Every structure is written in structure tokens, then in C-alpha cells.
């Protein structure tokens, strides 16, 4: 016997034969102390587990009464300690039983609580949310301990707890949501039946199955991706009525956020009209714009901040910013010089020269351009640049040099004849009479090479010309210096120019803001009737500052953030110059707000977010609904995240269509929708694929077109109108304007366009007559200036059968018309102008796909049409989007615009 006990001590395992015989009872989940534990420890105990507690020596202990569990290991047996009103110990427990009993007693309370919460959620008969699943998981034992209990050899846990519930909990702890998903699916189907009458009548037409499901699903976060014209507002209304009827929240516990006052008023009106009974004798849900809600938080936080009169509208803000700008310019000469240089240099686009050559010569490479002769180049490709003193120069770099000289009060002559016997016709770029010195600017890089097209139509290369000029000037002992294009590549040209001028005796100094403005006014006066007026206006700079302030505050940036991004820009000098000006104006702007204890519109959102984050203000909302989510800015997104963080049980419902995200310039960031779940947490995604607006033909072509961008969220749009044939019509016309080589001006040539436009209006008018209906027609264009000159006359001529309006693509969003006429389908659309580098510094990263937002703009324009869309196409320079439509797999949808079917 002694040898057996020693073996037991060494192996830390009780002798199997002795222990099984000594403590196992015939009754399940019951045990008695063994012979040897009685003998050596005087242990005399009997344990029986029950569903609500356990018996120890016939005394019952409820699970809830057990506290302070601990276990002490001995040589042969273990001792279990616990507290239940008084301290109790159970000695002589076999080691395997003690371990399993300790694990069971430690985890039974959280296990029962999690089962109880699971039951409660099932009994509530509501959508089983991830929030509730997480609450259950938070109560449950750790994963390994749970598995240990399930696989216990001594304790049959399934005889104490319902085995089905154990299985359900086991799946939950393994992150297997299959049972929860099944429950929610069955629940949704039952709710459709129970509330069938409500969903038939809540709107003017019965809701579709997609709309009903989106109304019932009530996950922590809900993203409804809605196709154009799919009735998303109907879902907002029906979901609101349903969730209040179901008891998810009281009306005053629901916050609806809109992007502007007009949408807010429309939602309020829709709720009142459609949910009268639901809110009879009850409070209404709270409908706010983001700004008005933010301001209400600030007032609740007792900050006592006001909004100054100058932010009441864009005009007032712009006027005030101008005042700040002029005040800063007059107070700081250094800053004024930065601004003057920025304005004068920004008056031209350096990349335009080469791009214009490509366009005018139909060339694909610089090699092709270099082989051309002068007669091969259209006059439109040759441009002179007008300087601040009304001189014409031949390149953008010479233009900058001239304006720098003017602003630094340097007397100069452009291309003055150098009178030397050896050469009769030599005109160096610049002559400085005050120091009797000359200056050549060579278009070569740091390797001495010029662009290939510089040698165009020359008997010798441009590089050889440079070499000969240098030799000639030096041999004749001409007082001269040079600058090169290489100086422009690293932005050192103005340093080099300043140094050389001083070495030759010139004294460059800034003329001052007032003299600069006098020169600008004179320039504008001289050019008032030549279409070149206001070339040197400071208004674009002030507008850039205004936009930058909004983005800077919206995205909660720092000056260091902008500094870090400048290193990746192409025109660093311009960006650095702007940042100096921006810092000064922004600092003064903020100082004014602070001194007046005021806030602007951006502060309404950022300050309210800060107050919520600090728990200075607590919200009461159980549900938050947001429409047009594709237009969400980062500051608005952060406000929602803060509201959710403060009350994690709050349900968030967002509706939008990433295919219609077209307001990046106003601060929207499509990533808020594309990366919705990573920003807001566990999400249920529903889609409204059925459109009530346009026919299947337009649905197919527009969906194929927009989804060429792989970053757009995929969906398959179907229409209640299955019409397909001839729904997108291509109307070909001559260019609306052409370059006149005699006057060197663009002149309008709208005859072909006007003829085709009139013809199409007659076709639509005839169609409307046959339908005995007055129909709506929208003229839609990328730009305002494409509005036909005789628009009012057209409206009057066709007013009997047609209601015609003009709108831009941006403004057309949310609208619908029987017919749309889309103008300007030439090579200026999609716009090839990328975001200004400066504004890009202050904005989130753009889509990583060519013309992504322009593509969405065209999609918006196409999908405004109920019956047909007419595309007016320049026959010489069609839009690249037209080429894409030409390769569509739905050729039956697109026709030549002859007749309507």
C-alpha cells in the first residue's frame, strides 16, 4: 500500500482502482469521500449537483451564494475552499474531480447568466443583434474553460443544462452565428406576415420585398445600398414606423440626420403625411441637419458659443475672408509678395503647352511631334502668354520670369535686338537697361537636353543653338547670364535669377501690395474688352483658402500633416507658397472666432464630437438614421462614431448609393461607405436593386458602365419597366465652337447642334402627343456654360407638350425626368483637370481609378431619364465615355436617335 501511495505522489495522479471505488456514487453528478481520505484526513463528505445549486452533506447551496472559490493542492488529494455566508472547505477531493468541480463551480454562474440572457432575447421576439450576442459572450466562460466543461469526464453538464442551449452557446463562443442567422431569417419572414398590412399601406404603393426586409432588419449597424430611383426614402419612413411600433425606441429616442435644410424639411413632411397614426398624441422623431444637431450639442454643453453674422451664408463668408486677406497683405510685405507671386504664377497652367501640342497635332508621342513642320500645327496650339505689363512672351517659364521682374521693380525689355555686326537678327530673351546686361533663358534640363519638339522645323537642334549662343556671347564679351528649365524643375530659378541680377548691379525689391494692385487694375482695364480681364485676380486664391479652411477643419488636420504631404507634390514651390499664405489667414480666421467666442459650421460638428467624446453631453438616442450616406464627410462620420461609442447599444441605419458619390469637392469621402463595417462595426448590408424610375435598358447600360470601376460596390439593378430598345440615343453634331486662325479666337459654331436639338425636341413632342401627356425634359450638362443660348425660346416653343429645364449633372442628383438631353459629350468630359494639388493636400485620397468621380457624374445624368436619354456628341472629339458605350454588351439599348419605340 505504501508503494502505491508513493507512486501516486510522484505521478500527481491518484491510484485509479482505489479512487474510483472510493468516491464514485451510482447517482450521476454525485460523489462521496473515499475510505483513505476518511482514514487519513477524517474527510466525510457527500456532494450532489443540481440544476439550481448543489448539496454538500445534504445542505443546499445555490449557485449565486457561492463566492471566493479556491483550490489547494496536496500530495494525494486537493482541498476546495468557498464562501457561502461562512467559509467552507472540502478536503480529500481526488485531484481530477477537484479540478473539474472547481472549473464547474467557477463557471456555472456566468454560464447560467448567459443562458438566461439568451432566453430573454429570444422571448423579446425582436431581431437578434450582434450587440446582444456580444453581451452573452461577455458573460460566458472563456473558450477553453467552456470546452473543458463540455468534455468533463466526471461531470455530466448536459444533465444539468439544456443540451440544445449548450450547443447554441458553444456556437456563439466559437463565433459561429449560423443559429442566430437562422433565427433572424425566420423572424424576418414572420414579421413580413404579421405587418403585411402596414407595409402595404405605409406608402402610396405597397413596398417591395427588398424594402420590407430592409425595414425589418435591425442590426447594430445597417447599410442599405440603394439603386437610383429604388425608393430609399420609403424605407426610411417604413423603418421608422415599424421600429417604433415594435418597441425598439420611442419617437424622441430616434435621431434622423439630413445633409441640408431642404432634405430635413422633406423628411419631416413625409413622416407627418405617412405616419400620422403612429405619432398621434406622441412626440415626433428628431430630424436635424448635421450642423443643427452639432449646434444643439454645443448649447447642451453650455459652451455659449455663437455663430457670427459673416458665416450666415457663403456670400457673407467670402466677403469676410476677403477683408481678412487684404488686411493681412497690407500688414506683411513678405506675405504680400508670396501672394502676388502665387497669383501671377497661377495665371497659367505649365502642363498645358505640351498637352495642347498633342491635341492640336493628333500626336501620340513627342517623337511624332518632333517630325512635324510648322504647317502641320494648328494655330490653336501656338499660344503667347500675356504678362502683368501687357507683353506677350513665348513660354510659361518666360512668363514667370517676367512677372517676377515686374514684382521686384526690375526694368527690362523682352527680346530686344542685340546690335552686333557679326549677326543681324539676334534677340536674347531679356535686356536690363539699368545695368546694361543681357539674359538668356534656355529650355534645357540639367543634362543639357531640350524637349524633342523644341527642334521642330529647325535646320539644327535646339541644343546646338544653345551651344552657339553661349559661344557667341562669350566671344563678344557681352555682359550676360543664363537661366535654364532645369532651374524650374527644382524650383531654384527665382533664387538664381535674384543672385545673378544682384551680381550685375540690379536691386530687386518687392514693389508692395498697393503698387501690385495698381498694376493689376491697369491690366484689367487695358484688357477689359479682350476676354483677358481679371487674369491676375486674387479671387481664385481667396477661394482656394476658403475651400482649404473647410477641408482642414473637417478632416481635423494639422500644419504638419500638410507639410508632410507637400513632399509628394509636383509643384512644391506653389504648394509651399500657398501654405505660407494659408497659415497666416487661417490663424487670423481662428483668432477672430476665438476672440468673439464664436464657431463656424465646421466647428459645429467637430466641437460637438469633442463634447460627446468627453461625455460632457450625453445623448438619449436608441436609433440613428442617415440618408445620402455616400456624401458623408469624415467629420460627420466621426460624429456618428462618437455617438455610437457613447451608447454602443444604439442602432445605426445608413442609406446611400456609392455609384452616386459626386461631392468630393464638398468634403465627402466615399471610403466612409465602401469601408462602412471597418468604421462602424458589425453590419448588416441590404440592397435595393429594383428601380422604379428608369427602364431595364438604361439600368443595364448604366450599371455595366459604372461597374467598370472595380472599387464600386457590386449590385444588379432591375427595373419594373422591362423596356430596352433605343433607350439611350446618340445624337451626332459638329463641334459647337472652333478656333479661328485669322482672329486667333474661339468662335461659336452651334448651327449643327441647334439643328439636332430642335429635331430631337420635335420627336419627343410627337411622342408626348401620342401619349396625350405633357412630359418633362431635362437639359443636363457638366458645366453651366453649355446651356443653349436660345433656351428660353425653346421652352416657349414647346411649352404645350414639354416642360423643359436646364441643370448641371451635380444639381440633377435626386431628380427624375421623362427624357434627359445630355450636352457636352466631347473630349472635355470627363474633365481631365485633376484636383488642384493644393486642395488635394487638404482632402482624403481620391479613388484609385481613372475619372472615377466623373464616371459617377455621367451615371447620375443617365439615370435621371425615365423613358430615354439623348447624348449630344461632338463628331470630331467625342467623349471617351462614348467610346466605352460603343463597346457595351447591350447594343440594342443604344441607337442613332431616329425614333422612339
Coordinates of N, CA and C in Angstrom, one line a residue, residues 9 114 209 254 265 303 392 461 594 839:
X9 N 2.0 10.0 -5.3 CA 2.6 11.3 -5.1 C 3.5 11.8 -6.2
X114 N -25.6 33.7 -18.9 CA -25.6 33.8 -20.4 C -26.8 33.1 -21.0
X209 N -40.4 43.4 -51.6 CA -39.9 42.5 -50.6 C -38.5 43.1 -50.1
X254 N -35.3 58.6 -31.4 CA -34.8 58.4 -32.7 C -34.3 59.7 -33.3
X265 N -36.6 69.2 -44.2 CA -38.0 69.5 -44.3 C -38.8 68.5 -45.0
X303 N -21.5 75.7 -23.8 CA -20.3 76.5 -24.2 C -20.6 77.9 -24.6
X392 N 3.6 90.1 -74.6 CA 3.4 88.7 -75.0 C 4.7 88.0 -75.0
X461 N 19.6 71.3 -84.2 CA 18.9 71.0 -83.0 C 18.9 72.2 -82.1
X594 N -12.2 82.9 -32.0 CA -11.9 82.8 -30.5 C -12.2 84.1 -29.8
X839 N -5.6 71.8 -53.1 CA -6.8 71.3 -52.4 C -6.6 69.8 -52.1

